Tab-separated table of C-alpha atoms and ligand atoms in Angstrom:
chain	number	residue	atom	x	y	z
A	11	MET	CA	-49.492	136.723	60.052
A	12	THR	CA	-46.196	137.337	62.256
A	13	ASP	CA	-46.557	140.320	63.794
A	14	ARG	CA	-42.893	140.958	63.898
A	15	ILE	CA	-39.226	139.713	64.115
A	16	ARG	CA	-36.823	140.552	66.746
A	17	GLN	CA	-33.581	140.071	68.651
A	18	VAL	CA	-34.147	138.116	71.787
A	19	THR	CA	-33.582	139.694	75.281
A	20	MET	CA	-33.253	138.119	78.278
A	21	GLU	CA	-36.472	138.913	79.530
A	22	ASP	CA	-37.590	136.581	77.107
A	23	LEU	CA	-35.738	133.633	78.567
A	24	ASP	CA	-38.570	131.746	80.565
A	25	ARG	CA	-41.084	131.589	77.055
A	26	VAL	CA	-38.204	129.977	74.450
A	27	THR	CA	-37.769	127.789	77.366
A	28	GLU	CA	-41.024	126.979	77.263
A	29	VAL	CA	-41.735	126.909	73.475
A	30	GLU	CA	-38.794	124.638	73.274
A	31	ALA	CA	-39.740	122.149	75.299
A	32	MET	CA	-43.221	121.826	73.711
A	33	CYS	CA	-41.060	121.022	70.504
A	34	PHE	CA	-38.250	118.461	71.489
A	35	PRO	CA	-38.502	115.941	73.390
A	36	ALA	CA	-36.976	115.756	76.576
A	37	ALA	CA	-33.420	114.505	75.714
A	38	GLU	CA	-33.177	116.825	72.817
A	39	ALA	CA	-34.772	120.145	74.055
A	40	ALA	CA	-32.322	123.273	75.286
A	41	GLY	CA	-32.875	123.973	78.823
A	42	ARG	CA	-32.853	126.993	80.305
A	43	GLN	CA	-29.296	127.579	81.639
A	44	ALA	CA	-28.405	126.189	78.148
A	45	PHE	CA	-30.362	129.182	76.767
A	46	LEU	CA	-29.039	131.907	79.581
A	47	GLU	CA	-26.176	131.454	77.767
A	48	ARG	CA	-26.862	131.386	74.168
A	49	ILE	CA	-29.046	134.750	75.293
A	50	GLN	CA	-25.948	136.186	77.114
A	51	CYS	CA	-23.503	135.240	74.135
A	52	PHE	CA	-25.208	135.722	70.726
A	53	PRO	CA	-28.022	137.722	71.198
A	54	ASP	CA	-27.724	139.285	67.971
A	55	CYS	CA	-27.925	135.730	66.796
A	56	PHE	CA	-31.134	135.168	68.192
A	57	PHE	CA	-34.182	136.274	66.944
A	58	VAL	CA	-38.128	135.438	68.515
A	59	ALA	CA	-41.589	135.882	66.534
A	60	GLU	CA	-43.947	137.805	68.039
A	61	ILE	CA	-47.547	137.811	67.758
A	62	GLY	CA	-50.357	139.947	70.027
A	63	GLY	CA	-46.935	140.196	71.910
A	64	GLU	CA	-46.576	136.514	72.662
A	65	ILE	CA	-43.582	134.578	71.560
A	66	VAL	CA	-44.788	132.071	68.951
A	67	GLY	CA	-41.289	131.021	67.883
A	68	PHE	CA	-37.577	131.805	67.527
A	69	ILE	CA	-34.284	130.932	65.312
A	70	ASN	CA	-30.955	130.875	66.998
A	71	GLY	CA	-27.448	129.775	66.728
A	72	ALA	CA	-23.638	130.819	67.125
A	73	ALA	CA	-21.560	131.534	64.589
A	74	THR	CA	-18.383	129.581	63.515
A	75	ASP	CA	-15.536	128.827	61.166
A	76	SER	CA	-16.637	125.238	61.148
A	77	ARG	CA	-18.458	123.723	58.230
A	78	VAL	CA	-20.681	121.314	60.612
A	79	ILE	CA	-22.237	121.558	63.863
A	80	VAL	CA	-20.073	119.679	66.801
A	81	ASP	CA	-21.987	118.484	70.093
A	82	GLU	CA	-20.024	121.027	72.531
A	83	MET	CA	-21.462	124.108	70.441
A	84	PHE	CA	-25.053	123.903	71.689
A	85	GLU	CA	-24.256	123.601	75.581
A	86	ASP	CA	-20.716	125.982	75.526
A	87	GLY	CA	-22.243	129.619	74.300
A	88	SER	CA	-18.423	130.403	74.762
A	89	LEU	CA	-17.825	128.916	71.530
A	90	HIS	CA	-19.659	131.811	69.471
A	91	ASN	CA	-16.977	133.498	67.025
A	92	PRO	CA	-18.584	136.768	66.130
A	93	SER	CA	-16.672	136.799	62.892
A	94	GLY	CA	-17.263	133.257	62.074
A	95	ALA	CA	-17.520	132.359	58.809
A	96	TYR	CA	-21.352	130.576	58.979
A	97	GLN	CA	-24.126	131.221	61.006
A	98	SER	CA	-25.301	127.918	62.468
A	99	ILE	CA	-28.790	127.354	63.408
A	100	PHE	CA	-28.900	125.464	66.596
A	101	GLY	CA	-32.639	125.515	66.796
A	102	LEU	CA	-36.081	126.703	64.538
A	103	ASP	CA	-39.347	126.423	66.977
A	104	VAL	CA	-42.618	127.255	66.676
A	105	ALA	CA	-45.159	126.703	69.325
A	106	PRO	CA	-47.344	123.672	67.884
A	107	GLN	CA	-50.741	125.383	67.926
A	108	TRP	CA	-48.929	127.984	65.383
A	109	GLN	CA	-47.124	125.705	63.256
A	110	HIS	CA	-48.106	125.327	59.321
A	111	ARG	CA	-48.836	128.949	58.978
A	112	GLY	CA	-45.208	130.260	57.504
A	113	ILE	CA	-43.257	130.963	60.586
A	114	ALA	CA	-40.416	128.690	60.600
A	115	GLY	CA	-40.057	129.999	57.483
A	116	LYS	CA	-40.117	133.547	57.869
A	117	LEU	CA	-37.783	133.433	60.420
A	118	MET	CA	-35.061	131.225	58.788
A	119	ARG	CA	-35.260	134.023	55.353
A	120	TYR	CA	-34.908	136.141	58.347
A	121	MET	CA	-31.612	134.721	59.561
A	122	ILE	CA	-30.226	133.871	56.046
A	123	GLU	CA	-30.720	137.472	55.492
A	124	ASP	CA	-29.005	138.670	58.452
A	125	ALA	CA	-25.878	136.449	57.655
A	126	ARG	CA	-25.879	137.395	53.734
A	127	ARG	CA	-26.119	141.153	55.338
A	128	ARG	CA	-23.231	140.138	57.873
A	129	GLY	CA	-20.747	138.905	55.079
A	130	ARG	CA	-20.861	135.461	56.315
A	131	ARG	CA	-20.086	132.737	53.727
A	132	GLY	CA	-23.425	131.128	54.700
A	133	LEU	CA	-25.509	128.518	57.178
A	134	ILE	CA	-25.393	125.503	58.756
A	135	LEU	CA	-27.134	122.997	60.854
A	136	THR	CA	-27.977	119.835	62.026
A	137	CYS	CA	-31.904	118.175	61.328
A	138	LYS	CA	-33.507	115.070	61.291
A	139	ASP	CA	-34.010	113.179	58.131
A	140	ARG	CA	-38.204	113.778	57.782
A	141	LEU	CA	-36.999	117.473	57.430
A	142	ILE	CA	-34.052	117.759	54.613
A	143	GLY	CA	-36.404	118.495	52.036
A	144	PHE	CA	-37.871	121.636	54.087
A	145	TYR	CA	-34.489	122.712	54.453
A	146	GLU	CA	-33.487	122.498	50.934
A	147	GLY	CA	-35.982	124.265	50.408
A	148	PHE	CA	-34.250	127.531	51.568
A	149	GLY	CA	-31.020	126.288	49.352
A	150	TYR	CA	-29.510	124.018	51.987
A	151	LYS	CA	-27.515	121.245	50.886
A	152	SER	CA	-27.333	117.139	52.843
A	153	LEU	CA	-23.470	116.951	53.652
A	154	GLY	CA	-24.536	113.272	54.965
A	155	VAL	CA	-25.108	111.852	58.700
A	156	SER	CA	-23.538	114.163	61.213
A	157	GLN	CA	-21.308	112.903	64.125
A	158	SER	CA	-23.855	114.824	66.104
A	159	VAL	CA	-25.187	112.471	68.585
A	160	HIS	CA	-27.503	114.704	70.403
A	161	GLY	CA	-30.345	113.383	72.098
A	162	GLY	CA	-29.143	109.991	70.979
A	163	ALA	CA	-30.741	111.049	67.715
A	164	VAL	CA	-29.471	110.600	63.560
A	165	TRP	CA	-29.293	113.931	62.241
A	166	TYR	CA	-28.005	115.290	58.851
A	167	ASP	CA	-25.257	117.725	58.351
A	168	MET	CA	-26.908	120.762	56.571
A	169	ILE	CA	-24.815	123.417	54.592
A	170	LEU	CA	-26.330	126.354	52.671
A	171	GLU	CA	-23.424	128.285	50.888
A	172	PHE	CA	-24.004	131.901	49.328
A	173	SER	CA	-22.642	131.821	46.012
A	174	GLU	CA	-19.704	135.274	45.247
B	22	COA	C1	-40.494	122.089	61.701
B	22	COA	C2	-41.459	123.427	62.193
B	22	COA	C3	-39.969	124.524	63.165
B	22	COA	C4	-41.930	124.218	61.247
B	22	COA	O1	-42.347	124.834	62.053
B	22	COA	P1	-43.850	125.847	60.600
B	22	COA	O2	-43.656	127.288	61.120
B	22	COA	O3	-45.171	125.018	61.046
B	22	COA	O4	-43.264	125.828	59.240
B	22	COA	P2	-43.608	126.663	58.157
B	22	COA	O5	-45.403	126.746	58.076
B	22	COA	O6	-43.068	128.108	57.580
B	22	COA	O7	-43.425	125.672	56.687
B	22	COA	C5	-44.111	124.254	56.930
B	22	COA	C6	-44.006	124.098	55.408
B	22	COA	O8	-42.842	123.227	54.574
B	22	COA	C7	-43.026	122.222	53.807
B	22	COA	N1	-42.505	121.542	54.298
B	22	COA	C8	-42.751	120.708	55.632
B	22	COA	N2	-41.550	119.949	55.742
B	22	COA	C9	-41.332	119.526	54.189
B	22	COA	C10	-40.052	118.475	53.736
B	22	COA	N3	-40.041	117.618	54.610
B	22	COA	N4	-40.140	118.507	52.573
B	22	COA	C11	-40.794	119.452	51.501
B	22	COA	N5	-41.524	120.494	52.626
B	22	COA	C12	-41.445	120.539	53.697
B	22	COA	C13	-44.860	121.991	53.659
B	22	COA	O9	-44.932	122.984	52.743
B	22	COA	C14	-45.047	122.757	55.075
B	22	COA	O10	-46.351	123.111	55.024
B	22	COA	P3	-47.219	122.496	55.496
B	22	COA	O11	-46.910	123.313	57.306
B	22	COA	O12	-48.573	123.089	54.946
B	22	COA	O13	-47.406	120.708	55.771
B	22	COA	C15	-41.751	123.140	63.568
B	22	COA	O14	-42.774	122.087	63.458
B	22	COA	C16	-41.173	122.655	64.519
B	22	COA	O15	-40.990	123.881	65.779
B	22	COA	N6	-41.213	121.349	64.990
B	22	COA	C17	-40.340	120.815	66.221
B	22	COA	C18	-38.911	121.351	66.412
B	22	COA	C19	-38.487	121.059	65.145
B	22	COA	O16	-38.123	119.920	64.740
B	22	COA	N7	-37.426	121.750	64.823
B	22	COA	C20	-35.863	121.568	63.697
B	22	COA	C21	-35.248	121.572	64.057
B	22	COA	S1	-34.161	120.733	62.681
């Protein structure tokens, strides 16, 4: 279904901002400036899925030694630590008309394999309770309610640690 998954470029800035606005309420959606910084600071941890040349979804996040995401990381791309032990997931988005076709799963598996190849210890993310089961399907485990107050919502910390 997905034509390809590739690394983001600055030319994708407007489209990823648009897809994010379709996927998240305004209080939670990252804006153009945040994506600009992320593409500048960690393009190699930011992948887009294309169908027919159009971006239909993406996954991105900084690397860090922390086992949980803290809110500052969402807005400050410079907190990215290229050699960090954990790959975080700030966002996994699939445009509404392309959902339920396995695209998010492909993006997540791509990010997991990439983190493994780079020798990271694992991956971390925060999610709402309704998606805990979705992420458990990839091997993530819940660490309970996160300290994050991002967008005024309740989030759960999830972690996937590679076995030695
Ligand atoms: C969450 C999101 C990325 C999923 O994208 P998608 O491409 O539709 O996902 P996939 O098709 O790869 O996987 C969906 C499947 O996962 C499984 N799944 C979904 N939620 C699940 C849950 N809570 N428990 C167990 N399995 C679940 C189901 O089998 C589901 O199949 P279905 O869509 O036919 O019901 C997409 O809905 C989205 O962008 N939502 C808005 C943004 C968002 O909430 N992102 C997550 C941020 S934490």
